């Protein structure tokens, strides 16, 4: 799991760009009446975004079809959003095409961090759109806060710690069934750790990691057998650990596959399967 870079342009300019491309006369007429209002609301969003206090936002009570028109400005496949997605997922080392909410599935949608059903005015605010997969988007849905307490990581603003907090227990030395869990062993800020915990539980990440673990176990075993030696020499193990270290550097120190591989590398019963 890694943080995303966020849109660094003027958010309201993005709004006007998307709005200008719409051809629906009814939609354009309705929104034209509230454009200055939206500009103020965008400024308020940006101020809360900068302070990482989006949980304190209060919704604008629009009447009639205005909410629907605002929501209809959003279309994932539209050119402006394709361009935004490419910009947000392009890094110095390539494209970040895997959903960072879960690190399991490919990005195929945007999460409205502040739900558009509650805050239609922010349906196309570019700093309210986070690249994710449809599974995470569905699980998060509209349950984003309790009172003013945000329940999920905002990977634009909640800077992930460089300490390990994700661990795995190998439950069975024959089937290598596993269970993942969080533990604050290395002094992660308690508020941030609580938010991480809510995020993992809310998206069912422990169960989803475990469901995908068999494929990692089998693939890793094949990788180790490619050394064509038993037992593995200390040099070979050092090489494997270095490879896992590179994977963690690229995908995050708490990348679930790396955490699992390290646990397997320390498991005698697993290493005996190399024979």
PDB file of C-alpha atoms in Angstrom:
ATOM      1  CA  UNK A   1       0.000   0.000   0.000  1.00  0.00           C
ATOM      2  CA  UNK A   2       1.355   3.387  -1.029  1.00  0.00           C
ATOM      3  CA  UNK A   3       0.136   6.948  -0.865  1.00  0.00           C
ATOM      4  CA  UNK A   4      -1.215   8.529  -4.024  1.00  0.00           C
ATOM      5  CA  UNK A   5      -0.098  11.896  -5.341  1.00  0.00           C
ATOM      6  CA  UNK A   6      -3.060  14.244  -5.610  1.00  0.00           C
ATOM      7  CA  UNK A   7      -4.184  16.703  -8.275  1.00  0.00           C
ATOM      8  CA  UNK A   8      -2.131  19.858  -7.778  1.00  0.00           C
ATOM      9  CA  UNK A   9      -4.007  22.140 -10.159  1.00  0.00           C
ATOM     10  CA  UNK A  10      -6.883  24.493  -9.368  1.00  0.00           C
ATOM     11  CA  UNK A  11      -9.816  22.237  -8.529  1.00  0.00           C
ATOM     12  CA  UNK A  12     -12.471  24.675  -9.725  1.00  0.00           C
ATOM     13  CA  UNK A  13     -10.729  24.908 -13.112  1.00  0.00           C
ATOM     14  CA  UNK A  14     -11.215  21.136 -13.436  1.00  0.00           C
ATOM     15  CA  UNK A  15     -14.900  21.632 -12.617  1.00  0.00           C
ATOM     16  CA  UNK A  16     -15.307  24.267 -15.332  1.00  0.00           C
ATOM     17  CA  UNK A  17     -13.449  22.094 -17.863  1.00  0.00           C
ATOM     18  CA  UNK A  18     -15.785  19.150 -17.257  1.00  0.00           C
ATOM     19  CA  UNK A  19     -18.848  21.405 -17.211  1.00  0.00           C
ATOM     20  CA  UNK A  20     -17.881  23.027 -20.518  1.00  0.00           C
ATOM     21  CA  UNK A  21     -17.946  19.649 -22.286  1.00  0.00           C
ATOM     22  CA  UNK A  22     -21.519  18.840 -21.273  1.00  0.00           C
ATOM     23  CA  UNK A  23     -24.186  19.155 -23.946  1.00  0.00           C
ATOM     24  CA  UNK A  24     -27.300  18.665 -21.814  1.00  0.00           C
ATOM     25  CA  UNK A  25     -29.016  22.081 -21.922  1.00  0.00           C
ATOM     26  CA  UNK A  26     -31.173  21.421 -18.851  1.00  0.00           C
ATOM     27  CA  UNK A  27     -28.105  20.368 -16.823  1.00  0.00           C
ATOM     28  CA  UNK A  28     -26.053  23.343 -18.007  1.00  0.00           C
ATOM     29  CA  UNK A  29     -28.828  25.835 -17.306  1.00  0.00           C
ATOM     30  CA  UNK A  30     -29.375  24.488 -13.788  1.00  0.00           C
ATOM     31  CA  UNK A  31     -25.706  24.421 -12.847  1.00  0.00           C
ATOM     32  CA  UNK A  32     -25.020  27.844 -14.368  1.00  0.00           C
ATOM     33  CA  UNK A  33     -27.201  29.281 -11.602  1.00  0.00           C
ATOM     34  CA  UNK A  34     -25.008  27.799  -8.849  1.00  0.00           C
ATOM     35  CA  UNK A  35     -21.498  27.989 -10.335  1.00  0.00           C
ATOM     36  CA  UNK A  36     -20.377  30.783  -8.023  1.00  0.00           C
ATOM     37  CA  UNK A  37     -21.796  28.846  -5.092  1.00  0.00           C
ATOM     38  CA  UNK A  38     -19.837  25.769  -6.163  1.00  0.00           C
ATOM     39  CA  UNK A  39     -16.681  27.846  -6.383  1.00  0.00           C
ATOM     40  CA  UNK A  40     -17.069  28.807  -2.717  1.00  0.00           C
ATOM     41  CA  UNK A  41     -17.809  25.186  -1.770  1.00  0.00           C
ATOM     42  CA  UNK A  42     -14.686  24.030  -3.608  1.00  0.00           C
ATOM     43  CA  UNK A  43     -12.637  26.557  -1.664  1.00  0.00           C
ATOM     44  CA  UNK A  44     -14.094  25.185   1.572  1.00  0.00           C
ATOM     45  CA  UNK A  45     -13.282  21.617   0.500  1.00  0.00           C
ATOM     46  CA  UNK A  46      -9.700  22.608  -0.333  1.00  0.00           C
ATOM     47  CA  UNK A  47      -9.233  24.267   3.052  1.00  0.00           C
ATOM     48  CA  UNK A  48     -10.426  21.140   4.844  1.00  0.00           C
ATOM     49  CA  UNK A  49      -8.364  18.945   2.509  1.00  0.00           C
ATOM     50  CA  UNK A  50      -5.220  20.909   3.352  1.00  0.00           C
ATOM     51  CA  UNK A  51      -5.919  20.486   7.080  1.00  0.00           C
ATOM     52  CA  UNK A  52      -7.005  16.852   6.609  1.00  0.00           C
ATOM     53  CA  UNK A  53     -10.320  17.655   8.285  1.00  0.00           C
ATOM     54  CA  UNK A  54     -12.785  16.527   5.611  1.00  0.00           C
ATOM     55  CA  UNK A  55     -14.823  14.825   8.323  1.00  0.00           C
ATOM     56  CA  UNK A  56     -16.004  18.274   9.439  1.00  0.00           C
ATOM     57  CA  UNK A  57     -17.606  19.133   6.087  1.00  0.00           C
ATOM     58  CA  UNK A  58     -21.298  20.004   6.134  1.00  0.00           C
ATOM     59  CA  UNK A  59     -23.431  19.313   3.080  1.00  0.00           C
ATOM     60  CA  UNK A  60     -25.132  21.933   0.969  1.00  0.00           C
ATOM     61  CA  UNK A  61     -28.883  21.322   0.954  1.00  0.00           C
ATOM     62  CA  UNK A  62     -29.653  21.745  -2.725  1.00  0.00           C
ATOM     63  CA  UNK A  63     -33.251  21.488  -3.853  1.00  0.00           C
ATOM     64  CA  UNK A  64     -34.944  19.758  -6.792  1.00  0.00           C
ATOM     65  CA  UNK A  65     -32.819  18.155  -9.483  1.00  0.00           C
ATOM     66  CA  UNK A  66     -29.641  20.107  -8.738  1.00  0.00           C
ATOM     67  CA  UNK A  67     -28.058  17.157  -6.891  1.00  0.00           C
ATOM     68  CA  UNK A  68     -28.761  14.848  -9.828  1.00  0.00           C
ATOM     69  CA  UNK A  69     -27.296  17.327 -12.294  1.00  0.00           C
ATOM     70  CA  UNK A  70     -24.152  17.711 -10.186  1.00  0.00           C
ATOM     71  CA  UNK A  71     -23.750  13.948  -9.914  1.00  0.00           C
ATOM     72  CA  UNK A  72     -24.235  13.608 -13.669  1.00  0.00           C
ATOM     73  CA  UNK A  73     -21.157  15.711 -14.288  1.00  0.00           C
ATOM     74  CA  UNK A  74     -19.154  12.625 -13.320  1.00  0.00           C
ATOM     75  CA  UNK A  75     -18.433   9.994 -15.935  1.00  0.00           C
ATOM     76  CA  UNK A  76     -15.449   7.694 -15.403  1.00  0.00           C
ATOM     77  CA  UNK A  77     -14.877   7.130 -19.118  1.00  0.00           C
ATOM     78  CA  UNK A  78     -14.998  10.813 -20.076  1.00  0.00           C
ATOM     79  CA  UNK A  79     -11.796  12.306 -21.459  1.00  0.00           C
ATOM     80  CA  UNK A  80     -11.123  14.611 -18.492  1.00  0.00           C
ATOM     81  CA  UNK A  81     -11.353  11.717 -16.033  1.00  0.00           C
ATOM     82  CA  UNK A  82      -9.211   9.396 -18.165  1.00  0.00           C
ATOM     83  CA  UNK A  83      -6.574  12.135 -18.239  1.00  0.00           C
ATOM     84  CA  UNK A  84      -6.901  12.642 -14.473  1.00  0.00           C
ATOM     85  CA  UNK A  85      -6.577   8.902 -13.817  1.00  0.00           C
ATOM     86  CA  UNK A  86      -3.428   8.714 -15.942  1.00  0.00           C
ATOM     87  CA  UNK A  87      -1.928  11.719 -14.161  1.00  0.00           C
ATOM     88  CA  UNK A  88      -2.667  10.367 -10.683  1.00  0.00           C
ATOM     89  CA  UNK A  89      -1.358   6.862 -11.342  1.00  0.00           C
ATOM     90  CA  UNK A  90       1.835   7.870 -13.156  1.00  0.00           C
ATOM     91  CA  UNK A  91       4.910   7.824 -10.920  1.00  0.00           C
ATOM     92  CA  UNK A  92       8.618   8.268 -11.472  1.00  0.00           C
ATOM     93  CA  UNK A  93       8.966   4.504 -11.883  1.00  0.00           C
ATOM     94  CA  UNK A  94       5.912   3.827 -14.066  1.00  0.00           C
ATOM     95  CA  UNK A  95       2.152   3.453 -13.637  1.00  0.00           C
ATOM     96  CA  UNK A  96       0.531   2.543 -10.314  1.00  0.00           C
ATOM     97  CA  UNK A  97      -2.248   0.412 -11.825  1.00  0.00           C
ATOM     98  CA  UNK A  98      -3.144  -1.609  -8.713  1.00  0.00           C
ATOM     99  CA  UNK A  99      -5.731  -0.290  -6.255  1.00  0.00           C
ATOM    100  CA  UNK A 100      -3.830   1.018  -3.236  1.00  0.00           C
ATOM    101  CA  UNK A 101      -6.838   0.632  -0.957  1.00  0.00           C
ATOM    102  CA  UNK A 102      -6.302  -3.137  -1.122  1.00  0.00           C
ATOM    103  CA  UNK A 103      -3.225  -3.872  -3.329  1.00  0.00           C
ATOM    104  CA  UNK A 104      -5.194  -6.802  -4.777  1.00  0.00           C
ATOM    105  CA  UNK A 105      -7.152  -5.612  -7.808  1.00  0.00           C
ATOM    106  CA  UNK A 106      -6.475  -3.323 -10.726  1.00  0.00           C
ATOM    107  CA  UNK A 107      -7.738   0.255 -10.697  1.00  0.00           C
ATOM    108  CA  UNK A 108     -11.002   0.455 -12.634  1.00  0.00           C
ATOM    109  CA  UNK A 109     -12.953   3.297 -11.031  1.00  0.00           C
ATOM    110  CA  UNK A 110     -12.743   6.362  -8.799  1.00  0.00           C
ATOM    111  CA  UNK A 111     -13.759   6.381  -5.170  1.00  0.00           C
ATOM    112  CA  UNK A 112     -15.537   9.570  -4.155  1.00  0.00           C
ATOM    113  CA  UNK A 113     -13.830   9.863  -0.776  1.00  0.00           C
ATOM    114  CA  UNK A 114     -16.599  12.214   0.333  1.00  0.00           C
ATOM    115  CA  UNK A 115     -19.590  10.346  -1.177  1.00  0.00           C
ATOM    116  CA  UNK A 116     -21.307  12.076  -4.068  1.00  0.00           C
ATOM    117  CA  UNK A 117     -24.655  10.844  -2.743  1.00  0.00           C
ATOM    118  CA  UNK A 118     -24.111  13.000   0.346  1.00  0.00           C
ATOM    119  CA  UNK A 119     -22.061  15.789  -1.212  1.00  0.00           C
ATOM    120  CA  UNK A 120     -23.161  16.055  -4.831  1.00  0.00           C
ATOM    121  CA  UNK A 121     -21.310  19.373  -5.105  1.00  0.00           C
ATOM    122  CA  UNK A 122     -18.009  17.459  -4.890  1.00  0.00           C
ATOM    123  CA  UNK A 123     -18.896  14.781  -7.446  1.00  0.00           C
ATOM    124  CA  UNK A 124     -16.051  15.906  -9.701  1.00  0.00           C
ATOM    125  CA  UNK A 125     -13.709  17.634  -7.275  1.00  0.00           C
ATOM    126  CA  UNK A 126     -10.383  16.134  -8.433  1.00  0.00           C
ATOM    127  CA  UNK A 127      -9.009  15.842  -4.894  1.00  0.00           C
ATOM    128  CA  UNK A 128     -12.138  13.951  -3.887  1.00  0.00           C
ATOM    129  CA  UNK A 129     -11.491  11.274  -6.525  1.00  0.00           C
ATOM    130  CA  UNK A 130      -9.135   8.455  -5.586  1.00  0.00           C
ATOM    131  CA  UNK A 131      -8.213   5.673  -8.002  1.00  0.00           C
ATOM    132  CA  UNK A 132      -9.431   2.320  -6.725  1.00  0.00           C
ATOM    133  CA  UNK A 133     -11.063  -0.970  -7.689  1.00  0.00           C
ATOM    134  CA  UNK A 134     -14.798  -1.544  -7.844  1.00  0.00           C
ATOM    135  CA  UNK A 135     -14.617  -4.092  -4.997  1.00  0.00           C
ATOM    136  CA  UNK A 136     -13.132  -1.582  -2.562  1.00  0.00           C
ATOM    137  CA  UNK A 137     -15.464   1.129  -3.837  1.00  0.00           C
ATOM    138  CA  UNK A 138     -18.456  -1.109  -3.194  1.00  0.00           C
ATOM    139  CA  UNK A 139     -17.300  -2.077   0.307  1.00  0.00           C
ATOM    140  CA  UNK A 140     -16.562   1.516   1.295  1.00  0.00           C
ATOM    141  CA  UNK A 141     -19.817   2.741  -0.270  1.00  0.00           C
ATOM    142  CA  UNK A 142     -21.163   5.721   1.724  1.00  0.00           C
ATOM    143  CA  UNK A 143     -19.895   4.724   5.187  1.00  0.00           C
ATOM    144  CA  UNK A 144     -17.012   7.167   5.310  1.00  0.00           C
ATOM    145  CA  UNK A 145     -17.386   8.790   8.728  1.00  0.00           C
ATOM    146  CA  UNK A 146     -19.010   8.571  12.155  1.00  0.00           C
ATOM    147  CA  UNK A 147     -19.778  12.086  13.298  1.00  0.00           C
ATOM    148  CA  UNK A 148     -16.652  13.958  12.232  1.00  0.00           C
ATOM    149  CA  UNK A 149     -14.407  10.887  12.544  1.00  0.00           C
ATOM    150  CA  UNK A 150     -13.251   9.584   9.162  1.00  0.00           C
ATOM    151  CA  UNK A 151     -13.306   5.769   8.908  1.00  0.00           C
ATOM    152  CA  UNK A 152     -11.017   5.120   5.920  1.00  0.00           C
ATOM    153  CA  UNK A 153      -7.528   6.143   4.937  1.00  0.00           C
ATOM    154  CA  UNK A 154      -7.352   9.094   2.602  1.00  0.00           C
ATOM    155  CA  UNK A 155      -4.280   8.017   0.658  1.00  0.00           C
ATOM    156  CA  UNK A 156      -3.738  11.600  -0.454  1.00  0.00           C
ATOM    157  CA  UNK A 157      -3.419  12.941   3.079  1.00  0.00           C
ATOM    158  CA  UNK A 158      -2.908  10.134   5.614  1.00  0.00           C
ATOM    159  CA  UNK A 159       0.805   9.482   5.192  1.00  0.00           C
ATOM    160  CA  UNK A 160       1.462   5.799   5.680  1.00  0.00           C
ATOM    161  CA  UNK A 161       4.075   4.962   8.339  1.00  0.00           C
ATOM    162  CA  UNK A 162       7.391   3.392   7.410  1.00  0.00           C
ATOM    163  CA  UNK A 163       6.993   0.889  10.238  1.00  0.00           C
ATOM    164  CA  UNK A 164       5.545  -2.587   9.849  1.00  0.00           C
ATOM    165  CA  UNK A 165       2.070  -2.988  11.288  1.00  0.00           C
ATOM    166  CA  UNK A 166       0.719  -5.858   9.146  1.00  0.00           C
ATOM    167  CA  UNK A 167       1.646  -9.385  10.229  1.00  0.00           C
ATOM    168  CA  UNK A 168       0.626 -12.911   9.308  1.00  0.00           C
ATOM    169  CA  UNK A 169       0.202 -16.101  11.295  1.00  0.00           C
ATOM    170  CA  UNK A 170       0.692 -19.465   9.568  1.00  0.00           C
ATOM    171  CA  UNK A 171      -2.085 -21.526  11.134  1.00  0.00           C
ATOM    172  CA  UNK A 172      -1.404 -24.934   9.570  1.00  0.00           C
ATOM    173  CA  UNK A 173       2.032 -26.307   8.633  1.00  0.00           C
ATOM    174  CA  UNK A 174       0.487 -28.733   6.118  1.00  0.00           C
ATOM    175  CA  UNK A 175      -1.961 -26.567   4.185  1.00  0.00           C
ATOM    176  CA  UNK A 176      -0.247 -23.275   5.071  1.00  0.00           C
ATOM    177  CA  UNK A 177      -3.549 -21.543   5.713  1.00  0.00           C
ATOM    178  CA  UNK A 178      -2.870 -18.097   7.106  1.00  0.00           C
ATOM    179  CA  UNK A 179      -4.488 -15.240   8.982  1.00  0.00           C
ATOM    180  CA  UNK A 180      -3.427 -11.615   8.754  1.00  0.00           C
ATOM    181  CA  UNK A 181      -3.613  -9.131  11.601  1.00  0.00           C
ATOM    182  CA  UNK A 182      -2.452  -5.679  12.645  1.00  0.00           C
ATOM    183  CA  UNK A 183      -0.262  -4.957  15.617  1.00  0.00           C
ATOM    184  CA  UNK A 184       1.315  -1.684  16.650  1.00  0.00           C
ATOM    185  CA  UNK A 185       4.745  -3.002  17.598  1.00  0.00           C
ATOM    186  CA  UNK A 186       6.814  -0.058  16.423  1.00  0.00           C
ATOM    187  CA  UNK A 187       5.163   3.053  17.785  1.00  0.00           C
ATOM    188  CA  UNK A 188       2.850   4.165  14.992  1.00  0.00           C
ATOM    189  CA  UNK A 189       0.772   7.171  16.075  1.00  0.00           C
ATOM    190  CA  UNK A 190      -2.294   5.761  17.865  1.00  0.00           C
ATOM    191  CA  UNK A 191      -4.806   7.836  15.897  1.00  0.00           C
ATOM    192  CA  UNK A 192      -3.253   6.827  12.594  1.00  0.00           C
ATOM    193  CA  UNK A 193      -3.072   3.195  13.676  1.00  0.00           C
ATOM    194  CA  UNK A 194      -6.761   3.288  14.612  1.00  0.00           C
ATOM    195  CA  UNK A 195      -7.593   4.702  11.173  1.00  0.00           C
ATOM    196  CA  UNK A 196      -5.509   1.975   9.496  1.00  0.00           C
ATOM    197  CA  UNK A 197      -7.371  -0.619  11.553  1.00  0.00           C
ATOM    198  CA  UNK A 198     -10.764   0.781  10.512  1.00  0.00           C
ATOM    199  CA  UNK A 199      -9.647   0.810   6.877  1.00  0.00           C
ATOM    200  CA  UNK A 200      -8.493  -2.817   6.876  1.00  0.00           C
ATOM    201  CA  UNK A 201     -11.603  -4.019   8.705  1.00  0.00           C
ATOM    202  CA  UNK A 202     -14.004  -1.907   6.638  1.00  0.00           C
ATOM    203  CA  UNK A 203     -12.632  -3.275   3.360  1.00  0.00           C
ATOM    204  CA  UNK A 204     -12.342  -6.862   4.697  1.00  0.00           C
ATOM    205  CA  UNK A 205      -8.658  -6.871   3.820  1.00  0.00           C
ATOM    206  CA  UNK A 206      -7.622  -9.609   6.263  1.00  0.00           C
ATOM    207  CA  UNK A 207     -10.072 -12.059   4.714  1.00  0.00           C
ATOM    208  CA  UNK A 208      -9.287 -10.947   1.155  1.00  0.00           C
ATOM    209  CA  UNK A 209      -5.534 -11.373   1.698  1.00  0.00           C
ATOM    210  CA  UNK A 210      -6.075 -14.855   3.153  1.00  0.00           C
ATOM    211  CA  UNK A 211      -8.269 -15.852   0.204  1.00  0.00           C
ATOM    212  CA  UNK A 212      -5.462 -14.926  -2.191  1.00  0.00           C
ATOM    213  CA  UNK A 213      -2.626 -16.397  -0.132  1.00  0.00           C
ATOM    214  CA  UNK A 214      -2.582 -19.878  -1.743  1.00  0.00           C
ATOM    215  CA  UNK A 215      -1.417 -18.462  -5.050  1.00  0.00           C
ATOM    216  CA  UNK A 216       1.416 -16.569  -3.358  1.00  0.00           C
ATOM    217  CA  UNK A 217       2.498 -19.656  -1.380  1.00  0.00           C
ATOM    218  CA  UNK A 218       2.632 -21.836  -4.524  1.00  0.00           C
ATOM    219  CA  UNK A 219       4.414 -19.215  -6.611  1.00  0.00           C
ATOM    220  CA  UNK A 220       6.957 -18.477  -3.879  1.00  0.00           C
ATOM    221  CA  UNK A 221       7.693 -22.184  -3.420  1.00  0.00           C
ATOM    222  CA  UNK A 222       8.391 -22.501  -7.152  1.00  0.00           C
ATOM    223  CA  UNK A 223      10.704 -19.484  -6.987  1.00  0.00           C
ATOM    224  CA  UNK A 224      12.695 -21.091  -4.186  1.00  0.00           C
ATOM    225  CA  UNK A 225      12.895 -24.436  -5.970  1.00  0.00           C
ATOM    226  CA  UNK A 226      14.480 -22.608  -8.913  1.00  0.00           C
ATOM    227  CA  UNK A 227      17.662 -22.293  -6.821  1.00  0.00           C
ATOM    228  CA  UNK A 228      17.940 -26.072  -7.268  1.00  0.00           C
ATOM    229  CA  UNK A 229      19.384 -26.696  -3.832  1.00  0.00           C
ATOM    230  CA  UNK A 230      18.244 -28.147  -0.525  1.00  0.00           C
ATOM    231  CA  UNK A 231      18.531 -26.844   2.020  1.00  0.00           C
ATOM    232  CA  UNK A 232      18.784 -23.301   0.763  1.00  0.00           C
ATOM    233  CA  UNK A 233      22.178 -21.801   1.467  1.00  0.00           C
ATOM    234  CA  UNK A 234      22.442 -18.669   3.554  1.00  0.00           C
ATOM    235  CA  UNK A 235      23.538 -16.864   0.393  1.00  0.00           C
ATOM    236  CA  UNK A 236      20.357 -17.901  -1.449  1.00  0.00           C
ATOM    237  CA  UNK A 237      18.183 -16.829   1.482  1.00  0.00           C
ATOM    238  CA  UNK A 238      19.997 -13.487   1.558  1.00  0.00           C
ATOM    239  CA  UNK A 239      19.218 -13.016  -2.155  1.00  0.00           C
ATOM    240  CA  UNK A 240      15.525 -13.816  -1.588  1.00  0.00           C
ATOM    241  CA  UNK A 241      15.301 -11.406   1.341  1.00  0.00           C
ATOM    242  CA  UNK A 242      16.896  -8.721  -0.787  1.00  0.00           C
ATOM    243  CA  UNK A 243      14.314  -9.332  -3.532  1.00  0.00           C
ATOM    244  CA  UNK A 244      11.508  -9.055  -0.982  1.00  0.00           C
ATOM    245  CA  UNK A 245      13.101  -5.865   0.340  1.00  0.00           C
ATOM    246  CA  UNK A 246      13.008  -4.392  -3.166  1.00  0.00           C
ATOM    247  CA  UNK A 247       9.354  -5.409  -3.473  1.00  0.00           C
ATOM    248  CA  UNK A 248       8.544  -3.672  -0.199  1.00  0.00           C
ATOM    249  CA  UNK A 249      10.419  -0.556  -1.287  1.00  0.00           C
ATOM    250  CA  UNK A 250       8.238  -0.396  -4.396  1.00  0.00           C
ATOM    251  CA  UNK A 251       4.891  -1.543  -2.982  1.00  0.00           C
ATOM    252  CA  UNK A 252       5.082  -0.518   0.660  1.00  0.00           C
ATOM    253  CA  UNK A 253       6.627  -2.038   3.749  1.00  0.00           C
ATOM    254  CA  UNK A 254       3.236  -3.535   4.649  1.00  0.00           C
ATOM    255  CA  UNK A 255       2.555  -5.033   1.220  1.00  0.00           C
ATOM    256  CA  UNK A 256       0.712  -8.212   2.149  1.00  0.00           C
ATOM    257  CA  UNK A 257       2.538 -10.524  -0.259  1.00  0.00           C
ATOM    258  CA  UNK A 258       5.938  -9.423   1.033  1.00  0.00           C
ATOM    259  CA  UNK A 259       4.822  -9.893   4.640  1.00  0.00           C
ATOM    260  CA  UNK A 260       3.612 -13.412   3.784  1.00  0.00           C
ATOM    261  CA  UNK A 261       6.810 -14.355   1.953  1.00  0.00           C
ATOM    262  CA  UNK A 262       8.986 -13.267   4.871  1.00  0.00           C
ATOM    263  CA  UNK A 263       6.898 -15.364   7.256  1.00  0.00           C
ATOM    264  CA  UNK A 264       7.200 -18.377   4.947  1.00  0.00           C
ATOM    265  CA  UNK A 265      10.938 -17.895   4.679  1.00  0.00           C
ATOM    266  CA  UNK A 266      11.157 -18.221   8.470  1.00  0.00           C
ATOM    267  CA  UNK A 267       8.956 -21.349   8.540  1.00  0.00           C
ATOM    268  CA  UNK A 268      10.923 -24.612   8.669  1.00  0.00           C
ATOM    269  CA  UNK A 269       8.012 -26.732   7.461  1.00  0.00           C
ATOM    270  CA  UNK A 270       7.615 -24.553   4.387  1.00  0.00           C
ATOM    271  CA  UNK A 271      11.336 -24.640   3.567  1.00  0.00           C
ATOM    272  CA  UNK A 272      11.236 -28.441   3.814  1.00  0.00           C
ATOM    273  CA  UNK A 273       8.816 -28.484   0.876  1.00  0.00           C
ATOM    274  CA  UNK A 274      11.646 -27.404  -1.384  1.00  0.00           C
ATOM    275  CA  UNK A 275      12.920 -31.028  -1.482  1.00  0.00           C
TER     276      UNK A 275
END
